[in-house]
Tab-separated table of N, CA and C and ligand atoms in Angstrom:
chain	number	residue	atom	x	y	z
X	18	MET	N	-39.576	276.638	72.673
X	18	MET	CA	-37.688	275.972	72.359
X	18	MET	C	-38.917	274.379	72.643
X	19	ALA	N	-39.289	274.281	73.711
X	19	ALA	CA	-40.071	272.358	73.186
X	19	ALA	C	-40.306	271.726	71.985
X	20	ARG	N	-40.407	272.598	71.382
X	20	ARG	CA	-41.197	272.669	70.150
X	20	ARG	C	-41.018	272.560	69.058
X	21	SER	N	-38.950	273.125	69.698
X	21	SER	CA	-38.641	273.097	67.556
X	21	SER	C	-38.193	271.836	68.335
X	22	ARG	N	-37.750	271.709	69.069
X	22	ARG	CA	-36.574	270.572	69.983
X	22	ARG	C	-37.136	268.817	69.233
X	23	LYS	N	-38.488	269.598	69.834
X	23	LYS	CA	-39.185	268.258	69.332
X	23	LYS	C	-39.060	268.068	67.243
X	24	VAL	N	-39.425	269.162	66.912
X	24	VAL	CA	-39.657	269.182	65.234
X	24	VAL	C	-38.341	268.884	64.889
X	25	LEU	N	-36.835	269.175	65.417
X	25	LEU	CA	-35.850	268.863	64.674
X	25	LEU	C	-35.294	268.012	65.570
X	26	SER	N	-35.652	267.046	67.013
X	26	SER	CA	-35.294	265.461	65.870
X	26	SER	C	-36.069	264.834	65.804
X	27	PHE	N	-38.022	265.495	65.577
X	27	PHE	CA	-38.164	264.944	63.923
X	27	PHE	C	-37.685	264.967	62.395
X	28	CYS	N	-36.737	266.333	62.984
X	28	CYS	CA	-35.985	265.513	61.201
X	28	CYS	C	-34.915	264.767	61.358
X	29	PHE	N	-34.469	264.846	62.739
X	29	PHE	CA	-33.665	264.677	62.182
X	29	PHE	C	-33.235	262.629	61.874
X	30	ILE	N	-34.370	261.973	63.221
X	30	ILE	CA	-35.155	261.297	62.614
X	30	ILE	C	-35.129	260.956	61.130
X	31	GLN	N	-36.367	261.726	60.664
X	31	GLN	CA	-36.953	261.881	58.626
X	31	GLN	C	-34.840	261.106	57.885
X	32	ILE	N	-34.094	262.650	58.192
X	32	ILE	CA	-32.618	262.153	57.779
X	32	ILE	C	-32.406	261.082	57.812
X	33	THR	N	-31.773	260.237	59.553
X	33	THR	CA	-31.788	258.574	59.829
X	33	THR	C	-32.311	257.779	58.972
X	34	ALA	N	-33.720	257.937	58.909
X	34	ALA	CA	-34.507	256.723	57.898
X	34	ALA	C	-33.879	256.713	56.566
X	35	PHE	N	-33.434	258.210	55.566
X	35	PHE	CA	-33.738	258.382	55.146
X	35	PHE	C	-32.298	257.988	54.007
X	36	SER	N	-31.051	257.976	55.241
X	36	SER	CA	-30.025	257.280	54.909
X	36	SER	C	-30.303	256.237	55.647
X	37	CYS	N	-31.120	255.657	56.080
X	37	CYS	CA	-30.812	253.730	55.931
X	37	CYS	C	-30.944	253.377	55.112
X	38	LEU	N	-32.212	253.503	54.879
X	38	LEU	CA	-33.174	253.408	53.028
X	38	LEU	C	-31.670	254.075	51.789
X	39	PHE	N	-31.135	254.881	51.743
X	39	PHE	CA	-29.978	254.514	51.309
X	39	PHE	C	-29.082	253.902	50.680
X	40	PHE	N	-29.206	253.417	52.447
X	40	PHE	CA	-27.154	252.573	52.127
X	40	PHE	C	-28.072	250.934	52.283
X	41	MET	N	-29.506	250.883	52.495
X	41	MET	CA	-30.125	249.176	52.610
X	41	MET	C	-29.903	249.398	50.893
X	42	ALA	N	-30.288	250.681	50.107
X	42	ALA	CA	-30.692	250.311	48.632
X	42	ALA	C	-29.928	249.999	47.888
X	43	ILE	N	-28.131	250.445	48.468
X	43	ILE	CA	-26.732	250.502	47.776
X	43	ILE	C	-26.183	249.358	47.594
X	44	SER	N	-26.708	248.840	49.209
X	44	SER	CA	-25.521	247.777	49.779
X	44	SER	C	-26.153	246.435	49.941
X	45	GLN	N	-27.242	246.427	49.074
X	45	GLN	CA	-28.619	245.476	49.125
X	45	GLN	C	-28.926	244.457	50.428
X	46	LEU	N	-28.965	245.175	51.521
X	46	LEU	CA	-28.913	244.673	52.096
X	46	LEU	C	-30.568	243.880	52.663
X	47	SER	N	-30.777	242.407	52.744
X	47	SER	CA	-32.035	241.676	52.722
X	47	SER	C	-32.313	241.746	54.523
X	48	PRO	N	-33.548	241.853	54.042
X	48	PRO	CA	-33.983	242.169	55.243
X	48	PRO	C	-34.707	240.308	56.050
X	49	ASP	N	-34.335	239.536	55.090
X	49	ASP	CA	-34.585	238.122	54.909
X	49	ASP	C	-32.892	237.061	55.077
X	50	PHE	N	-32.034	237.771	55.146
X	50	PHE	CA	-30.564	237.475	54.926
X	50	PHE	C	-30.785	236.708	55.970
X	51	TYR	N	-31.066	235.773	57.255
X	51	TYR	CA	-31.316	234.682	57.503
X	51	TYR	C	-31.684	233.844	57.962
X	52	SER	N	-33.584	233.802	56.774
X	52	SER	CA	-33.904	232.719	56.947
X	52	SER	C	-33.315	231.294	56.239
X	53	ASP	N	-32.126	231.807	56.010
X	53	ASP	CA	-31.383	230.774	54.793
X	53	ASP	C	-30.407	229.842	56.071
X	54	ILE	N	-30.024	230.784	57.010
X	54	ILE	CA	-29.532	229.996	57.860
X	54	ILE	C	-29.144	230.079	58.839
X	55	CYS	N	-30.119	230.978	59.577
X	55	CYS	CA	-31.308	230.981	61.050
X	55	CYS	C	-32.353	231.271	61.062
X	56	PRO	N	-33.354	230.173	60.599
X	56	PRO	CA	-34.349	230.745	60.425
X	56	PRO	C	-35.603	231.171	61.798
X	57	GLN	N	-34.389	230.780	63.530
X	57	GLN	CA	-34.909	230.970	64.189
X	57	GLN	C	-34.862	231.869	64.238
X	58	ALA	N	-33.455	233.208	63.699
X	58	ALA	CA	-33.120	234.059	64.552
X	58	ALA	C	-34.010	235.075	64.595
X	59	LEU	N	-34.666	235.675	64.092
X	59	LEU	CA	-35.473	236.832	63.861
X	59	LEU	C	-36.362	236.797	65.321
X	60	PRO	N	-37.331	235.683	64.654
X	60	PRO	CA	-37.897	235.054	66.139
X	60	PRO	C	-37.837	235.679	67.712
X	61	THR	N	-36.607	234.671	67.682
X	61	THR	CA	-35.317	234.429	69.508
X	61	THR	C	-35.722	236.038	69.409
X	62	ILE	N	-34.905	237.099	68.901
X	62	ILE	CA	-35.079	238.502	68.989
X	62	ILE	C	-35.575	238.918	69.528
X	63	ARG	N	-36.952	239.012	68.784
X	63	ARG	CA	-38.212	239.811	69.199
X	63	ARG	C	-38.498	238.734	70.124
X	64	LEU	N	-38.500	237.544	70.801
X	64	LEU	CA	-39.536	236.729	71.370
X	64	LEU	C	-38.210	237.896	72.989
X	65	VAL	N	-37.287	237.871	72.626
X	65	VAL	CA	-36.927	238.310	74.515
X	65	VAL	C	-37.056	240.146	74.259
X	66	VAL	N	-37.365	239.919	73.268
X	66	VAL	CA	-37.361	241.375	73.081
X	66	VAL	C	-38.931	242.089	74.282
X	67	TYR	N	-39.862	241.349	73.205
X	67	TYR	CA	-41.150	241.338	74.342
X	67	TYR	C	-40.605	241.214	75.264
X	68	ALA	N	-40.779	240.024	76.123
X	68	ALA	CA	-39.741	239.465	77.092
X	68	ALA	C	-39.191	240.544	78.403
X	69	ALA	N	-38.501	241.972	77.824
X	69	ALA	CA	-37.570	242.734	78.086
X	69	ALA	C	-39.029	243.841	78.838
X	70	ILE	N	-39.183	244.232	77.411
X	70	ILE	CA	-40.553	244.604	77.462
X	70	ILE	C	-42.025	244.739	78.611
X	71	VAL	N	-42.772	243.908	78.445
X	71	VAL	CA	-43.343	243.290	80.108
X	71	VAL	C	-43.238	243.789	80.859
X	72	LYS	N	-41.525	243.029	81.370
X	72	LYS	CA	-41.041	243.177	82.128
X	72	LYS	C	-40.589	244.597	82.714
X	73	GLU	N	-40.156	245.674	81.267
X	73	GLU	CA	-39.856	247.298	81.975
X	73	GLU	C	-40.395	247.577	81.163
X	74	PRO	N	-41.552	248.409	80.795
X	74	PRO	CA	-41.987	248.754	79.273
X	74	PRO	C	-40.975	250.189	78.605
X	75	ARG	N	-40.279	250.671	79.766
X	75	ARG	CA	-39.054	251.326	79.465
X	75	ARG	C	-37.910	251.226	78.277
X	76	MET	N	-38.020	250.030	78.268
X	76	MET	CA	-36.713	249.118	78.093
X	76	MET	C	-36.934	249.118	76.386
X	77	GLY	N	-38.323	249.107	75.473
X	77	GLY	CA	-38.597	249.853	74.584
X	77	GLY	C	-37.682	250.771	74.146
X	78	ALA	N	-37.864	251.977	74.762
X	78	ALA	CA	-37.124	253.294	74.438
X	78	ALA	C	-35.536	253.202	74.266
X	79	SER	N	-35.416	252.258	75.253
X	79	SER	CA	-33.791	252.742	75.162
X	79	SER	C	-33.580	251.590	74.743
X	80	LEU	N	-34.047	250.748	74.313
X	80	LEU	CA	-33.314	249.626	72.927
X	80	LEU	C	-32.887	250.151	72.001
X	81	LEU	N	-34.544	251.379	71.237
X	81	LEU	CA	-34.080	252.264	70.255
X	81	LEU	C	-33.507	253.275	70.494
X	82	ARG	N	-32.981	253.411	71.122
X	82	ARG	CA	-32.059	254.486	72.073
X	82	ARG	C	-30.305	254.082	71.947
X	83	LEU	N	-30.413	252.747	71.954
X	83	LEU	CA	-29.196	252.111	71.930
X	83	LEU	C	-28.902	252.114	70.725
X	84	HIS	N	-30.652	251.197	69.497
X	84	HIS	CA	-29.551	251.147	68.449
X	84	HIS	C	-28.956	252.809	67.567
X	85	PHE	N	-29.669	253.702	67.832
X	85	PHE	CA	-29.659	255.251	67.652
X	85	PHE	C	-27.815	255.906	67.658
X	86	HIS	N	-27.906	256.045	69.421
X	86	HIS	CA	-26.496	256.254	69.484
X	86	HIS	C	-25.288	254.754	69.047
X	87	ASP	N	-25.941	253.870	68.528
X	87	ASP	CA	-24.430	252.673	67.742
X	87	ASP	C	-24.390	253.637	66.631
X	88	CYS	N	-25.828	254.238	66.111
X	88	CYS	CA	-25.615	254.323	64.426
X	88	CYS	C	-24.805	256.226	65.078
X	89	PHE	N	-24.675	256.698	65.417
X	89	PHE	CA	-24.378	257.971	65.765
X	89	PHE	C	-22.742	257.913	64.958
X	90	VAL	N	-21.554	256.958	65.641
X	90	VAL	CA	-20.540	257.320	65.031
X	90	VAL	C	-20.092	256.410	63.563
X	91	ASN	N	-19.988	256.623	63.013
X	91	ASN	CA	-19.231	255.955	62.121
X	91	ASN	C	-19.553	255.059	61.611
X	92	GLY	N	-21.543	254.604	61.404
X	92	GLY	CA	-22.311	253.614	60.910
X	92	GLY	C	-22.198	252.799	62.013
X	93	CYS	N	-23.145	252.150	61.910
X	93	CYS	CA	-24.838	251.096	63.131
X	93	CYS	C	-23.290	249.819	63.220
X	94	ASP	N	-22.468	249.491	63.429
X	94	ASP	CA	-21.429	248.215	64.056
X	94	ASP	C	-21.611	247.968	65.113
X	95	ALA	N	-22.235	248.354	65.813
X	95	ALA	CA	-22.260	247.666	67.319
X	95	ALA	C	-21.207	248.147	68.300
X	96	SER	N	-20.142	249.041	68.026
X	96	SER	CA	-18.955	249.653	68.431
X	96	SER	C	-19.791	250.193	69.523
X	97	VAL	N	-21.050	250.354	70.008
X	97	VAL	CA	-21.438	250.647	71.196
X	97	VAL	C	-21.794	249.832	71.859
X	98	LEU	N	-21.686	248.628	72.053
X	98	LEU	CA	-21.193	247.961	73.102
X	98	LEU	C	-19.396	247.176	73.234
X	99	LEU	N	-18.539	247.583	72.639
X	99	LEU	CA	-17.686	247.663	73.425
X	99	LEU	C	-17.326	247.459	74.816
X	100	ASP	N	-16.866	246.973	75.730
X	100	ASP	CA	-15.996	247.495	76.495
X	100	ASP	C	-15.009	248.449	76.618
X	101	ASP	N	-14.488	248.769	77.601
X	101	ASP	CA	-13.008	249.858	78.039
X	101	ASP	C	-11.923	248.668	78.149
X	102	THR	N	-10.751	249.116	77.317
X	102	THR	CA	-9.833	248.436	78.001
X	102	THR	C	-8.543	249.329	79.068
X	103	GLN	N	-7.316	248.326	78.941
X	103	GLN	CA	-6.684	249.869	79.937
X	103	GLN	C	-6.653	251.181	79.053
X	104	SER	N	-6.288	250.332	77.766
X	104	SER	CA	-5.817	251.416	76.786
X	104	SER	C	-6.082	252.216	75.348
X	105	PHE	N	-8.212	252.158	75.868
X	105	PHE	CA	-8.819	252.455	74.621
X	105	PHE	C	-10.882	252.544	76.021
X	106	THR	N	-10.676	253.530	75.444
X	106	THR	CA	-12.379	253.679	76.186
X	106	THR	C	-13.136	253.675	75.086
X	107	GLY	N	-14.283	252.712	75.742
X	107	GLY	CA	-14.934	253.004	74.339
X	107	GLY	C	-16.536	253.356	74.218
X	108	GLU	N	-17.062	253.610	73.435
X	108	GLU	CA	-18.781	254.503	73.227
X	108	GLU	C	-19.636	254.612	74.433
X	109	LYS	N	-19.850	253.157	74.780
X	109	LYS	CA	-20.095	252.643	76.122
X	109	LYS	C	-20.020	253.500	77.152
X	110	THR	N	-18.851	253.986	77.408
X	110	THR	CA	-18.613	255.396	78.960
X	110	THR	C	-18.241	256.209	78.101
X	111	ALA	N	-18.440	256.235	76.806
X	111	ALA	CA	-17.827	257.950	76.018
X	111	ALA	C	-18.358	258.767	76.636
X	112	GLY	N	-18.693	260.357	76.205
X	112	GLY	CA	-19.562	260.729	77.225
X	112	GLY	C	-20.835	261.469	77.456
X	113	PRO	N	-21.316	260.686	76.216
X	113	PRO	CA	-22.326	261.094	75.743
X	113	PRO	C	-23.543	259.932	76.184
X	114	ASN	N	-23.029	258.562	76.767
X	114	ASN	CA	-23.582	257.479	76.320
X	114	ASN	C	-23.227	257.596	78.132
X	115	ASN	N	-21.776	257.543	79.187
X	115	ASN	CA	-22.043	256.759	80.379
X	115	ASN	C	-23.091	257.267	80.306
X	116	ASN	N	-23.170	255.980	81.755
X	116	ASN	CA	-24.836	256.587	82.800
X	116	ASN	C	-26.098	256.980	82.557
X	117	SER	N	-25.754	256.759	80.578
X	117	SER	CA	-26.957	256.865	80.392
X	117	SER	C	-27.875	255.673	79.157
X	118	LEU	N	-27.047	255.413	78.692
X	118	LEU	CA	-27.694	254.586	77.698
X	118	LEU	C	-27.755	253.220	78.801
X	119	ARG	N	-28.775	252.206	78.487
X	119	ARG	CA	-29.191	251.223	78.938
X	119	ARG	C	-29.612	250.188	77.909
X	120	GLY	N	-30.232	248.959	78.540
X	120	GLY	CA	-30.466	248.156	77.144
X	120	GLY	C	-29.560	246.619	76.848
X	121	PHE	N	-27.763	247.403	77.815
X	121	PHE	CA	-26.921	246.164	77.481
X	121	PHE	C	-27.360	244.709	78.294
X	122	ASP	N	-27.925	244.709	78.961
X	122	ASP	CA	-27.956	243.514	79.833
X	122	ASP	C	-29.389	242.705	78.535
X	123	VAL	N	-29.376	243.235	77.748
X	123	VAL	CA	-31.451	242.816	77.364
X	123	VAL	C	-30.252	242.096	75.952
X	124	ILE	N	-29.264	243.029	75.815
X	124	ILE	CA	-28.637	242.942	74.110
X	124	ILE	C	-27.841	241.181	74.141
X	125	ASP	N	-27.565	240.873	76.059
X	125	ASP	CA	-26.489	240.323	76.247
X	125	ASP	C	-27.621	239.242	76.131
X	126	GLU	N	-28.160	239.258	76.658
X	126	GLU	CA	-29.109	237.740	76.499
X	126	GLU	C	-30.068	237.621	75.208
X	127	ILE	N	-30.118	238.216	74.510
X	127	ILE	CA	-30.469	238.148	72.959
X	127	ILE	C	-29.393	237.330	72.645
X	128	LYS	N	-28.212	238.552	72.489
X	128	LYS	CA	-27.126	237.534	71.963
X	128	LYS	C	-27.248	235.766	72.578
X	129	ALA	N	-27.301	235.825	73.832
X	129	ALA	CA	-26.701	234.044	73.785
X	129	ALA	C	-27.861	233.160	73.786
X	130	ALA	N	-29.392	233.953	73.816
X	130	ALA	CA	-30.681	233.072	72.927
X	130	ALA	C	-30.145	233.277	71.291
X	131	VAL	N	-29.746	233.813	70.722
X	131	VAL	CA	-28.982	233.939	69.359
X	131	VAL	C	-28.409	232.467	68.847
X	132	ASN	N	-27.191	232.386	69.746
X	132	ASN	CA	-26.254	231.790	69.794
X	132	ASN	C	-26.807	230.278	69.858
X	133	LEU	N	-28.077	230.043	71.233
X	133	LEU	CA	-28.314	229.013	71.103
X	133	LEU	C	-29.776	228.141	70.260
X	134	ALA	N	-30.417	229.417	69.721
X	134	ALA	CA	-31.201	228.712	68.568
X	134	ALA	C	-30.604	229.397	67.527
X	135	CYS	N	-29.570	229.769	66.646
X	135	CYS	CA	-28.607	229.242	65.795
X	135	CYS	C	-27.336	228.212	66.322
X	136	PHE	N	-27.361	227.585	67.004
X	136	PHE	CA	-26.169	226.131	66.942
X	136	PHE	C	-25.043	226.826	66.345
X	137	GLY	N	-24.794	228.184	67.090
X	137	GLY	CA	-23.411	229.655	66.660
X	137	GLY	C	-23.598	230.719	66.513
X	138	ASN	N	-22.353	231.367	66.279
X	138	ASN	CA	-22.340	232.731	66.574
X	138	ASN	C	-22.122	233.488	65.101
X	139	ILE	N	-23.763	233.150	64.606
X	139	ILE	CA	-23.942	233.621	63.231
X	139	ILE	C	-24.473	234.932	63.009
X	140	VAL	N	-25.635	235.026	63.953
X	140	VAL	CA	-26.287	237.005	63.972
X	140	VAL	C	-25.000	237.602	65.175
X	141	SER	N	-25.068	238.271	63.483
X	141	SER	CA	-24.045	239.904	64.044
X	141	SER	C	-24.895	240.977	65.723
X	142	CYS	N	-24.053	241.022	66.419
X	142	CYS	CA	-24.743	242.413	66.720
X	142	CYS	C	-25.422	243.690	66.717
X	143	ALA	N	-24.543	243.547	65.085
X	143	ALA	CA	-25.426	245.277	65.061
X	143	ALA	C	-26.462	244.987	64.074
X	144	ASP	N	-26.851	243.792	63.516
X	144	ASP	CA	-28.197	242.620	63.789
X	144	ASP	C	-29.146	243.023	64.159
X	145	ILE	N	-28.378	242.730	66.140
X	145	ILE	CA	-29.220	242.184	66.470
X	145	ILE	C	-29.479	244.488	67.525
X	146	LEU	N	-29.564	244.512	67.261
X	146	LEU	CA	-29.344	245.596	67.682
X	146	LEU	C	-30.186	247.231	66.979
X	147	ALA	N	-30.232	247.117	65.681
X	147	ALA	CA	-31.210	247.196	64.779
X	147	ALA	C	-32.832	246.836	63.989
X	148	VAL	N	-32.521	245.080	64.488
X	148	VAL	CA	-33.639	244.259	64.576
X	148	VAL	C	-34.614	244.653	66.479
X	149	ALA	N	-33.585	244.449	67.572
X	149	ALA	CA	-34.071	244.653	68.366
X	149	ALA	C	-34.897	245.886	68.541
X	150	ALA	N	-34.305	246.766	68.087
X	150	ALA	CA	-34.330	248.247	67.690
X	150	ALA	C	-36.033	248.275	67.838
X	151	ARG	N	-36.532	247.467	66.230
X	151	ARG	CA	-36.896	247.412	65.560
X	151	ARG	C	-38.397	246.759	66.179
X	152	ASP	N	-37.718	246.196	66.415
X	152	ASP	CA	-38.963	245.001	67.531
X	152	ASP	C	-39.335	245.626	68.150
X	153	SER	N	-38.431	246.115	69.496
X	153	SER	CA	-39.052	247.214	70.323
X	153	SER	C	-40.224	248.538	69.714
X	154	ILE	N	-40.271	248.732	68.745
X	154	ILE	CA	-41.289	249.580	68.293
X	154	ILE	C	-42.706	249.341	68.019
X	155	VAL	N	-42.259	247.877	67.192
X	155	VAL	CA	-43.582	246.829	67.404
X	155	VAL	C	-44.113	246.717	68.605
X	156	ALA	N	-43.406	246.487	69.257
X	156	ALA	CA	-43.811	245.048	71.260
X	156	ALA	C	-44.075	246.346	71.555
X	157	VAL	N	-43.785	248.160	71.464
X	157	VAL	CA	-44.778	249.610	72.193
X	157	VAL	C	-45.973	249.278	71.771
X	158	SER	N	-45.942	249.597	70.393
X	158	SER	CA	-46.968	249.833	69.698
X	158	SER	C	-47.862	248.937	70.089
X	159	PHE	N	-48.080	247.501	70.167
X	159	PHE	CA	-48.826	246.492	70.161
X	159	PHE	C	-49.464	246.233	71.559
X	160	LEU	N	-47.916	246.131	72.524
X	160	LEU	CA	-48.032	246.597	73.653
X	160	LEU	C	-49.212	247.407	74.432
X	161	GLN	N	-49.262	248.285	73.503
X	161	GLN	CA	-50.137	249.485	73.958
X	161	GLN	C	-49.314	250.538	75.464
X	162	VAL	N	-48.338	250.516	75.577
X	162	VAL	CA	-47.220	250.665	76.506
X	162	VAL	C	-46.979	252.231	76.425
X	163	ASN	N	-47.414	252.867	76.944
X	163	ASN	CA	-46.834	254.257	76.747
X	163	ASN	C	-45.999	254.712	78.785
X	164	PHE	N	-45.225	254.005	77.595
X	164	PHE	CA	-43.083	254.776	78.129
X	164	PHE	C	-42.529	255.827	78.349
X	165	PHE	N	-43.372	256.891	78.325
X	165	PHE	CA	-42.761	257.982	78.592
X	165	PHE	C	-43.586	259.094	80.146
M	213	NAG	C1	-18.405	256.837	83.976
M	213	NAG	O1	-18.561	257.361	84.820
M	213	NAG	C2	-18.270	256.368	86.032
M	213	NAG	C3	-18.980	256.663	87.012
M	213	NAG	O2	-20.135	257.490	86.743
M	213	NAG	C4	-16.939	257.342	86.452
M	213	NAG	O3	-16.289	256.500	86.790
M	213	NAG	C5	-16.432	256.763	85.005
M	213	NAG	O4	-15.049	257.598	85.027
M	213	NAG	C6	-17.121	257.955	83.477
M	213	NAG	N1	-15.800	257.545	82.665
M	213	NAG	C7	-15.652	258.545	81.493
M	213	NAG	C8	-15.197	257.826	80.240
M	213	NAG	O5	-15.900	259.693	81.407
């Protein structure tokens, strides 16, 4: 049971990774998109992510999961960050996420730091979620953090 669940989730990650590569290929996303308009963007995200993981190792997994849940509903558009309003229940508090997703505070911290570093609101929240997930993986393996 546990093994088949692991195999299933491995397959799911493979399919997700393949879909991401496919969409990157057709939409011509570029890993150095911010190098001209704000060269400090990616190093700033990495710095805040590393600091958060050093402070609490489990945050690495939480930031990866946050990105995954963001992509789950209609693409990786940062919709998971939307707060509820009186007439709208956001993804943040929807069934699978309510009291379960973590790391919103770290994303807020990254957004504030990046807005300072870029002198304005240049870096999209969707990109922050994606880059923070990537940097989390690197940080966790680099710091040899055991987050299980
Ligand atoms: C989310 O959890 C809070 C606290 O446990 C609860 O009050 C609220 O009704 C939940 N929201 C949804 C949409 O289920």
